[in-house]
C-alpha cells in the first residue's frame, strides 16, 4: 500500500485494491499540511480521538465523499449531530471490517473532547487502531498517547509490523518514551508523527532513530505529501 503523511497525525493509506483510508484528518489550519496537495475521494476515515488537530476535517470530508467514519461511540453521537450519517462506531477491544481492512480499536493514554462554540463536548476515550490490510500485515496507529505497558499486549495479540507513533513530546510521548513503545510493540519500522507542527513539539525522528538504533529499528521519516510504498 501507499502511505502518505499529510502533516501532524494525518495520513492517507491507499490499498492496491483501491480503498483509500484517511486517518485523523486535519488540513484547515495545519501548519505542516503539504502545500498544493489535493485529497482524492476517500472511502474510509479513522478518528482516534476528539481534539481539533485530529477531527477538524472529519465532517466536511465525510460529507463530501460519503466516506465511512470509524470512531468511538461518543464521537459517533457528535458526528451524527453534525449531520454525518455514515459513521460506524466501535469501542476498545472490538474489531470490524471496513471495506478491505479489518480495524481493531486499541487503548491510548490521552484525553478526548470536541470544542463546539464555547462548549467542551465529551469525546469518549482516546484510542489507537490496528489496521489489518488484505495481504495479512497489520500496522498500529497509536493516535495521541503516552507510552503504556499494555503495548506489549498489542504486540502479543496483533503482531504489528509497523507502528505510527507520536514523538513530539508535551501533549504526547517524546522520543525517549517512543523508544520504549517501539520495544514493547516489537516493531522494526516506525513512522513518527505529531512532531514539529508547532515549536513546542520538539521531538525529532533523528532523536528517536538514535535511541532505537541498537534494537535494529528503522525510523521512516516521511516527507509530507510524498507517498511511501509499504
Ligand atoms: Ni490529542
Ligand atoms: Mn493531537
PDB file of C-alpha atoms and ligand atoms in Angstrom:
ATOM      1  CA  UNK A   1       0.000   0.000   0.000  1.00  0.00           C
ATOM      2  CA  UNK A   2       0.976   3.646  -0.334  1.00  0.00           C
ATOM      3  CA  UNK A   3       1.245   5.676   2.860  1.00  0.00           C
ATOM      4  CA  UNK A   4       1.202   9.463   2.512  1.00  0.00           C
ATOM      5  CA  UNK A   5       1.877  11.678   5.507  1.00  0.00           C
ATOM      6  CA  UNK A   6      -0.236  14.824   5.312  1.00  0.00           C
ATOM      7  CA  UNK A   7       1.366  16.612   8.238  1.00  0.00           C
ATOM      8  CA  UNK A   8       0.940  16.214  12.014  1.00  0.00           C
ATOM      9  CA  UNK A   9      -1.034  12.945  12.518  1.00  0.00           C
ATOM     10  CA  UNK A  10      -2.944  12.938   9.235  1.00  0.00           C
ATOM     11  CA  UNK A  11      -2.226  10.026   6.877  1.00  0.00           C
ATOM     12  CA  UNK A  12      -3.685   8.686   3.665  1.00  0.00           C
ATOM     13  CA  UNK A  13      -3.407   4.915   3.115  1.00  0.00           C
ATOM     14  CA  UNK A  14      -4.091   3.725  -0.423  1.00  0.00           C
ATOM     15  CA  UNK A  15      -4.512  -0.007  -0.933  1.00  0.00           C
ATOM     16  CA  UNK A  16      -3.645  -1.623  -4.261  1.00  0.00           C
ATOM     17  CA  UNK A  17      -7.225  -2.946  -4.152  1.00  0.00           C
ATOM     18  CA  UNK A  18      -8.405   0.669  -4.375  1.00  0.00           C
ATOM     19  CA  UNK A  19      -9.615   1.544  -0.884  1.00  0.00           C
ATOM     20  CA  UNK A  20      -8.463   4.948   0.374  1.00  0.00           C
ATOM     21  CA  UNK A  21      -8.273   5.396   4.128  1.00  0.00           C
ATOM     22  CA  UNK A  22      -7.764   8.781   5.744  1.00  0.00           C
ATOM     23  CA  UNK A  23      -6.614   8.907   9.374  1.00  0.00           C
ATOM     24  CA  UNK A  24      -7.200  11.858  11.733  1.00  0.00           C
ATOM     25  CA  UNK A  25      -7.874  14.463   9.031  1.00  0.00           C
ATOM     26  CA  UNK A  26      -6.590  17.945   9.825  1.00  0.00           C
ATOM     27  CA  UNK A  27      -5.979  20.257   6.879  1.00  0.00           C
ATOM     28  CA  UNK A  28      -7.622  23.588   7.807  1.00  0.00           C
ATOM     29  CA  UNK A  29      -5.034  25.490   9.860  1.00  0.00           C
ATOM     30  CA  UNK A  30      -2.483  22.645   9.916  1.00  0.00           C
ATOM     31  CA  UNK A  31       0.945  24.291   9.512  1.00  0.00           C
ATOM     32  CA  UNK A  32       2.518  21.008   8.381  1.00  0.00           C
ATOM     33  CA  UNK A  33      -0.085  20.225   5.704  1.00  0.00           C
ATOM     34  CA  UNK A  34       1.670  19.782   2.325  1.00  0.00           C
ATOM     35  CA  UNK A  35       1.111  22.768   0.034  1.00  0.00           C
ATOM     36  CA  UNK A  36      -0.977  22.166  -3.050  1.00  0.00           C
ATOM     37  CA  UNK A  37      -1.976  18.637  -2.080  1.00  0.00           C
ATOM     38  CA  UNK A  38      -5.325  17.630  -3.490  1.00  0.00           C
ATOM     39  CA  UNK A  39      -7.067  14.942  -1.481  1.00  0.00           C
ATOM     40  CA  UNK A  40      -8.595  12.187  -3.625  1.00  0.00           C
ATOM     41  CA  UNK A  41     -12.043  10.813  -2.806  1.00  0.00           C
ATOM     42  CA  UNK A  42     -11.657   8.680   0.319  1.00  0.00           C
ATOM     43  CA  UNK A  43     -13.688   5.609   1.296  1.00  0.00           C
ATOM     44  CA  UNK A  44     -12.885   5.402   4.981  1.00  0.00           C
ATOM     45  CA  UNK A  45     -11.943   7.854   7.749  1.00  0.00           C
ATOM     46  CA  UNK A  46     -10.490   6.647  11.063  1.00  0.00           C
ATOM     47  CA  UNK A  47     -10.720   9.004  14.047  1.00  0.00           C
ATOM     48  CA  UNK A  48      -8.500   8.294  17.063  1.00  0.00           C
ATOM     49  CA  UNK A  49      -9.950  10.857  19.470  1.00  0.00           C
ATOM     50  CA  UNK A  50     -11.700  14.173  19.763  1.00  0.00           C
ATOM     51  CA  UNK A  51      -9.246  17.129  19.507  1.00  0.00           C
ATOM     52  CA  UNK A  52      -9.163  19.645  16.697  1.00  0.00           C
ATOM     53  CA  UNK A  53      -5.787  18.520  15.393  1.00  0.00           C
ATOM     54  CA  UNK A  54      -7.372  15.110  14.640  1.00  0.00           C
ATOM     55  CA  UNK A  55     -11.005  15.893  13.864  1.00  0.00           C
ATOM     56  CA  UNK A  56     -11.185  19.325  12.188  1.00  0.00           C
ATOM     57  CA  UNK A  57     -11.859  17.979   8.690  1.00  0.00           C
ATOM     58  CA  UNK A  58     -13.834  14.829   9.516  1.00  0.00           C
ATOM     59  CA  UNK A  59     -17.261  16.388   8.935  1.00  0.00           C
ATOM     60  CA  UNK A  60     -16.564  18.162   5.595  1.00  0.00           C
ATOM     61  CA  UNK A  61     -14.678  15.226   4.065  1.00  0.00           C
ATOM     62  CA  UNK A  62     -17.179  12.608   5.288  1.00  0.00           C
ATOM     63  CA  UNK A  63     -19.972  14.655   3.703  1.00  0.00           C
ATOM     64  CA  UNK A  64     -18.020  15.373   0.513  1.00  0.00           C
ATOM     65  CA  UNK A  65     -17.117  11.733  -0.122  1.00  0.00           C
ATOM     66  CA  UNK A  66     -19.827   9.787   1.750  1.00  0.00           C
ATOM     67  CA  UNK A  67     -16.927   8.049   3.497  1.00  0.00           C
ATOM     68  CA  UNK A  68     -17.479   5.567   6.300  1.00  0.00           C
ATOM     69  CA  UNK A  69     -16.175   7.110   9.517  1.00  0.00           C
ATOM     70  CA  UNK A  70     -14.850   4.841  12.265  1.00  0.00           C
ATOM     71  CA  UNK A  71     -14.803   6.367  15.740  1.00  0.00           C
ATOM     72  CA  UNK A  72     -15.696   5.679  19.334  1.00  0.00           C
ATOM     73  CA  UNK A  73     -19.360   5.828  20.380  1.00  0.00           C
ATOM     74  CA  UNK A  74     -19.285   9.374  21.783  1.00  0.00           C
ATOM     75  CA  UNK A  75     -17.687  10.858  18.667  1.00  0.00           C
ATOM     76  CA  UNK A  76     -20.244   8.901  16.611  1.00  0.00           C
ATOM     77  CA  UNK A  77     -23.049  10.670  18.511  1.00  0.00           C
ATOM     78  CA  UNK A  78     -21.368  14.053  17.977  1.00  0.00           C
ATOM     79  CA  UNK A  79     -20.836  13.410  14.254  1.00  0.00           C
ATOM     80  CA  UNK A  80     -24.493  12.406  13.916  1.00  0.00           C
ATOM     81  CA  UNK A  81     -25.467  15.725  15.492  1.00  0.00           C
ATOM     82  CA  UNK A  82     -23.394  17.403  12.744  1.00  0.00           C
ATOM     83  CA  UNK A  83     -25.283  15.550  10.037  1.00  0.00           C
ATOM     84  CA  UNK A  84     -22.758  12.803   9.278  1.00  0.00           C
ATOM     85  CA  UNK A  85     -24.842   9.688   8.640  1.00  0.00           C
ATOM     86  CA  UNK A  86     -22.074   7.277   7.611  1.00  0.00           C
ATOM     87  CA  UNK A  87     -20.408   6.551  10.962  1.00  0.00           C
ATOM     88  CA  UNK A  88     -19.618   3.002  12.038  1.00  0.00           C
ATOM     89  CA  UNK A  89     -18.887   3.276  15.770  1.00  0.00           C
ATOM     90  CA  UNK A  90     -16.915   0.850  17.921  1.00  0.00           C
ATOM     91  CA  UNK A  91     -15.006   0.679  21.170  1.00  0.00           C
ATOM     92  CA  UNK A  92     -11.728  -0.661  22.506  1.00  0.00           C
ATOM     93  CA  UNK A  93     -11.005  -4.335  22.044  1.00  0.00           C
ATOM     94  CA  UNK A  94     -13.534  -4.662  19.245  1.00  0.00           C
ATOM     95  CA  UNK A  95     -12.869  -5.182  15.559  1.00  0.00           C
ATOM     96  CA  UNK A  96     -14.850  -4.558  12.407  1.00  0.00           C
ATOM     97  CA  UNK A  97     -14.269  -4.965   8.705  1.00  0.00           C
ATOM     98  CA  UNK A  98     -14.465  -1.731   6.753  1.00  0.00           C
ATOM     99  CA  UNK A  99     -14.022  -2.224   3.031  1.00  0.00           C
ATOM    100  CA  UNK A 100     -10.935  -4.397   2.586  1.00  0.00           C
ATOM    101  CA  UNK A 101      -9.402  -3.810   6.014  1.00  0.00           C
ATOM    102  CA  UNK A 102     -10.086  -5.117   9.485  1.00  0.00           C
ATOM    103  CA  UNK A 103      -9.748  -2.431  12.146  1.00  0.00           C
ATOM    104  CA  UNK A 104      -9.408  -3.020  15.859  1.00  0.00           C
ATOM    105  CA  UNK A 105      -9.711  -0.184  18.354  1.00  0.00           C
ATOM    106  CA  UNK A 106      -6.936  -0.181  20.957  1.00  0.00           C
ATOM    107  CA  UNK A 107      -6.137   1.711  24.113  1.00  0.00           C
ATOM    108  CA  UNK A 108      -4.433   5.116  24.208  1.00  0.00           C
ATOM    109  CA  UNK A 109      -3.408   7.159  27.226  1.00  0.00           C
ATOM    110  CA  UNK A 110      -4.520  10.721  26.497  1.00  0.00           C
ATOM    111  CA  UNK A 111      -7.774  12.742  26.601  1.00  0.00           C
ATOM    112  CA  UNK A 112     -10.595  13.348  24.134  1.00  0.00           C
ATOM    113  CA  UNK A 113     -13.109  16.164  23.680  1.00  0.00           C
ATOM    114  CA  UNK A 114     -14.621  18.337  20.973  1.00  0.00           C
ATOM    115  CA  UNK A 115     -14.788  22.102  21.171  1.00  0.00           C
ATOM    116  CA  UNK A 116     -18.175  23.223  19.956  1.00  0.00           C
ATOM    117  CA  UNK A 117     -18.602  27.006  20.210  1.00  0.00           C
ATOM    118  CA  UNK A 118     -17.989  27.799  23.874  1.00  0.00           C
ATOM    119  CA  UNK A 119     -18.855  24.244  24.947  1.00  0.00           C
ATOM    120  CA  UNK A 120     -16.478  21.361  25.505  1.00  0.00           C
ATOM    121  CA  UNK A 121     -18.196  18.135  24.474  1.00  0.00           C
ATOM    122  CA  UNK A 122     -17.139  14.813  25.991  1.00  0.00           C
ATOM    123  CA  UNK A 123     -15.357  12.788  23.327  1.00  0.00           C
ATOM    124  CA  UNK A 124     -15.243   9.356  24.924  1.00  0.00           C
ATOM    125  CA  UNK A 125     -11.877   7.722  25.465  1.00  0.00           C
ATOM    126  CA  UNK A 126      -8.944   8.274  23.130  1.00  0.00           C
ATOM    127  CA  UNK A 127      -7.892   5.289  21.072  1.00  0.00           C
ATOM    128  CA  UNK A 128      -5.455   3.800  18.610  1.00  0.00           C
ATOM    129  CA  UNK A 129      -6.088   1.373  15.764  1.00  0.00           C
ATOM    130  CA  UNK A 130      -4.687  -1.873  14.493  1.00  0.00           C
ATOM    131  CA  UNK A 131      -5.303  -1.980  10.750  1.00  0.00           C
ATOM    132  CA  UNK A 132      -5.056  -5.342   9.017  1.00  0.00           C
ATOM    133  CA  UNK A 133      -4.572  -4.959   5.283  1.00  0.00           C
ATOM    134  CA  UNK A 134      -5.622  -7.592   2.711  1.00  0.00           C
ATOM    135  CA  UNK A 135      -2.152  -9.214   2.496  1.00  0.00           C
ATOM    136  CA  UNK A 136      -2.440 -10.029   6.221  1.00  0.00           C
ATOM    137  CA  UNK A 137       0.044  -7.483   7.546  1.00  0.00           C
ATOM    138  CA  UNK A 138      -1.048  -5.359  10.483  1.00  0.00           C
ATOM    139  CA  UNK A 139       0.002  -1.818  11.255  1.00  0.00           C
ATOM    140  CA  UNK A 140      -0.578   0.052  14.501  1.00  0.00           C
ATOM    141  CA  UNK A 141      -1.640   3.700  14.545  1.00  0.00           C
ATOM    142  CA  UNK A 142      -1.152   4.830  18.144  1.00  0.00           C
ATOM    143  CA  UNK A 143      -3.134   8.098  17.990  1.00  0.00           C
ATOM    144  CA  UNK A 144      -2.088  10.561  20.677  1.00  0.00           C
ATOM    145  CA  UNK A 145      -0.731   8.691  23.667  1.00  0.00           C
ATOM    146  CA  UNK A 146       1.840   8.307  26.371  1.00  0.00           C
ATOM    147  CA  UNK A 147       3.736   5.041  26.394  1.00  0.00           C
ATOM    148  CA  UNK A 148       1.858   2.357  28.383  1.00  0.00           C
ATOM    149  CA  UNK A 149       2.815  -1.138  29.463  1.00  0.00           C
ATOM    150  CA  UNK A 150      -0.079  -2.810  27.680  1.00  0.00           C
ATOM    151  CA  UNK A 151       1.562  -2.035  24.348  1.00  0.00           C
ATOM    152  CA  UNK A 152       3.082  -5.460  24.995  1.00  0.00           C
ATOM    153  CA  UNK A 153      -0.471  -6.884  24.794  1.00  0.00           C
ATOM    154  CA  UNK A 154      -0.915  -5.174  21.425  1.00  0.00           C
ATOM    155  CA  UNK A 155       2.318  -6.863  20.313  1.00  0.00           C
ATOM    156  CA  UNK A 156       1.237 -10.242  21.677  1.00  0.00           C
ATOM    157  CA  UNK A 157      -2.224 -10.249  20.128  1.00  0.00           C
ATOM    158  CA  UNK A 158      -1.819  -8.373  16.831  1.00  0.00           C
ATOM    159  CA  UNK A 159       1.911  -8.590  15.997  1.00  0.00           C
ATOM    160  CA  UNK A 160       2.047  -5.319  14.059  1.00  0.00           C
ATOM    161  CA  UNK A 161       4.973  -4.910  11.652  1.00  0.00           C
ATOM    162  CA  UNK A 162       4.851  -1.116  11.563  1.00  0.00           C
ATOM    163  CA  UNK A 163       3.859   1.491  14.155  1.00  0.00           C
ATOM    164  CA  UNK A 164       2.815   5.099  13.682  1.00  0.00           C
ATOM    165  CA  UNK A 165       3.959   6.761  16.911  1.00  0.00           C
ATOM    166  CA  UNK A 166       3.669  10.338  18.171  1.00  0.00           C
ATOM    167  CA  UNK A 167       7.096  11.698  19.125  1.00  0.00           C
ATOM    168  CA  UNK A 168       6.594  15.454  19.552  1.00  0.00           C
ATOM    169  CA  UNK A 169       6.525  15.480  23.366  1.00  0.00           C
ATOM    170  CA  UNK A 170       4.409  17.874  25.510  1.00  0.00           C
ATOM    171  CA  UNK A 171       0.940  16.553  24.523  1.00  0.00           C
ATOM    172  CA  UNK A 172       2.121  13.028  23.723  1.00  0.00           C
ATOM    173  CA  UNK A 173       5.196  10.920  24.317  1.00  0.00           C
ATOM    174  CA  UNK A 174       8.554  12.144  23.098  1.00  0.00           C
ATOM    175  CA  UNK A 175      11.414  10.146  21.551  1.00  0.00           C
ATOM    176  CA  UNK A 176      12.566   8.594  24.841  1.00  0.00           C
ATOM    177  CA  UNK A 177       9.115   7.157  25.626  1.00  0.00           C
ATOM    178  CA  UNK A 178       8.591   6.249  21.953  1.00  0.00           C
ATOM    179  CA  UNK A 179      11.801   4.193  22.011  1.00  0.00           C
ATOM    180  CA  UNK A 180      10.317   2.101  24.841  1.00  0.00           C
ATOM    181  CA  UNK A 181       6.998   1.879  22.969  1.00  0.00           C
ATOM    182  CA  UNK A 182       8.892   0.534  19.960  1.00  0.00           C
ATOM    183  CA  UNK A 183      10.489  -2.130  22.141  1.00  0.00           C
ATOM    184  CA  UNK A 184       7.152  -3.108  23.764  1.00  0.00           C
ATOM    185  CA  UNK A 185       5.464  -3.304  20.351  1.00  0.00           C
ATOM    186  CA  UNK A 186       8.240  -5.411  18.849  1.00  0.00           C
ATOM    187  CA  UNK A 187       8.097  -3.459  15.593  1.00  0.00           C
ATOM    188  CA  UNK A 188      11.131  -2.954  13.360  1.00  0.00           C
ATOM    189  CA  UNK A 189       9.725   0.034  11.481  1.00  0.00           C
ATOM    190  CA  UNK A 190       8.270   3.216  12.945  1.00  0.00           C
ATOM    191  CA  UNK A 191       6.644   6.189  11.242  1.00  0.00           C
ATOM    192  CA  UNK A 192       6.948   9.198  13.552  1.00  0.00           C
ATOM    193  CA  UNK A 193       4.115  11.735  13.730  1.00  0.00           C
ATOM    194  CA  UNK A 194       2.765  14.610  15.857  1.00  0.00           C
ATOM    195  CA  UNK A 195       6.109  16.465  15.886  1.00  0.00           C
ATOM    196  CA  UNK A 196       7.413  19.785  14.572  1.00  0.00           C
ATOM    197  CA  UNK A 197       3.958  21.171  13.797  1.00  0.00           C
ATOM    198  CA  UNK A 198       4.450  23.881  16.406  1.00  0.00           C
ATOM    199  CA  UNK A 199       7.728  24.855  18.123  1.00  0.00           C
ATOM    200  CA  UNK A 200       6.796  23.178  21.465  1.00  0.00           C
ATOM    201  CA  UNK A 201       6.510  19.754  19.754  1.00  0.00           C
ATOM    202  CA  UNK A 202      10.257  19.288  19.983  1.00  0.00           C
ATOM    203  CA  UNK A 203      10.790  15.548  19.484  1.00  0.00           C
ATOM    204  CA  UNK A 204      12.546  14.638  16.233  1.00  0.00           C
ATOM    205  CA  UNK A 205      12.810  11.465  14.125  1.00  0.00           C
ATOM    206  CA  UNK A 206      16.606  11.702  14.410  1.00  0.00           C
ATOM    207  CA  UNK A 207      16.411  11.611  18.220  1.00  0.00           C
ATOM    208  CA  UNK A 208      14.186   8.514  18.079  1.00  0.00           C
ATOM    209  CA  UNK A 209      16.422   6.849  15.471  1.00  0.00           C
ATOM    210  CA  UNK A 210      19.435   7.283  17.716  1.00  0.00           C
ATOM    211  CA  UNK A 211      17.617   5.670  20.651  1.00  0.00           C
ATOM    212  CA  UNK A 212      16.338   2.635  18.704  1.00  0.00           C
ATOM    213  CA  UNK A 213      19.467   2.021  16.616  1.00  0.00           C
ATOM    214  CA  UNK A 214      20.539  -0.799  18.918  1.00  0.00           C
ATOM    215  CA  UNK A 215      17.155  -2.549  18.533  1.00  0.00           C
ATOM    216  CA  UNK A 216      17.624  -2.720  14.756  1.00  0.00           C
ATOM    217  CA  UNK A 217      14.643  -0.440  14.279  1.00  0.00           C
ATOM    218  CA  UNK A 218      14.245   1.835  11.276  1.00  0.00           C
ATOM    219  CA  UNK A 219      12.574   5.227  11.719  1.00  0.00           C
ATOM    220  CA  UNK A 220      10.854   6.170   8.474  1.00  0.00           C
ATOM    221  CA  UNK A 221      10.868   9.944   8.259  1.00  0.00           C
ATOM    222  CA  UNK A 222       8.229  10.635   5.627  1.00  0.00           C
ATOM    223  CA  UNK A 223       8.120  13.781   3.556  1.00  0.00           C
ATOM    224  CA  UNK A 224       4.649  15.327   3.741  1.00  0.00           C
ATOM    225  CA  UNK A 225       2.645  14.783   0.568  1.00  0.00           C
ATOM    226  CA  UNK A 226       5.015  12.177  -0.884  1.00  0.00           C
ATOM    227  CA  UNK A 227       3.697   8.575  -0.973  1.00  0.00           C
ATOM    228  CA  UNK A 228       5.791   5.875   0.656  1.00  0.00           C
ATOM    229  CA  UNK A 229       5.237   2.328  -0.600  1.00  0.00           C
ATOM    230  CA  UNK A 230       4.939  -0.170   2.209  1.00  0.00           C
TER     231      UNK A 230
HETATM  232 NI1  LIG B   1      -4.964  14.930  21.252  1.00  0.00          NI
HETATM  233 MN1  LIG B   2      -3.017  15.771  18.999  1.00  0.00          MN
END
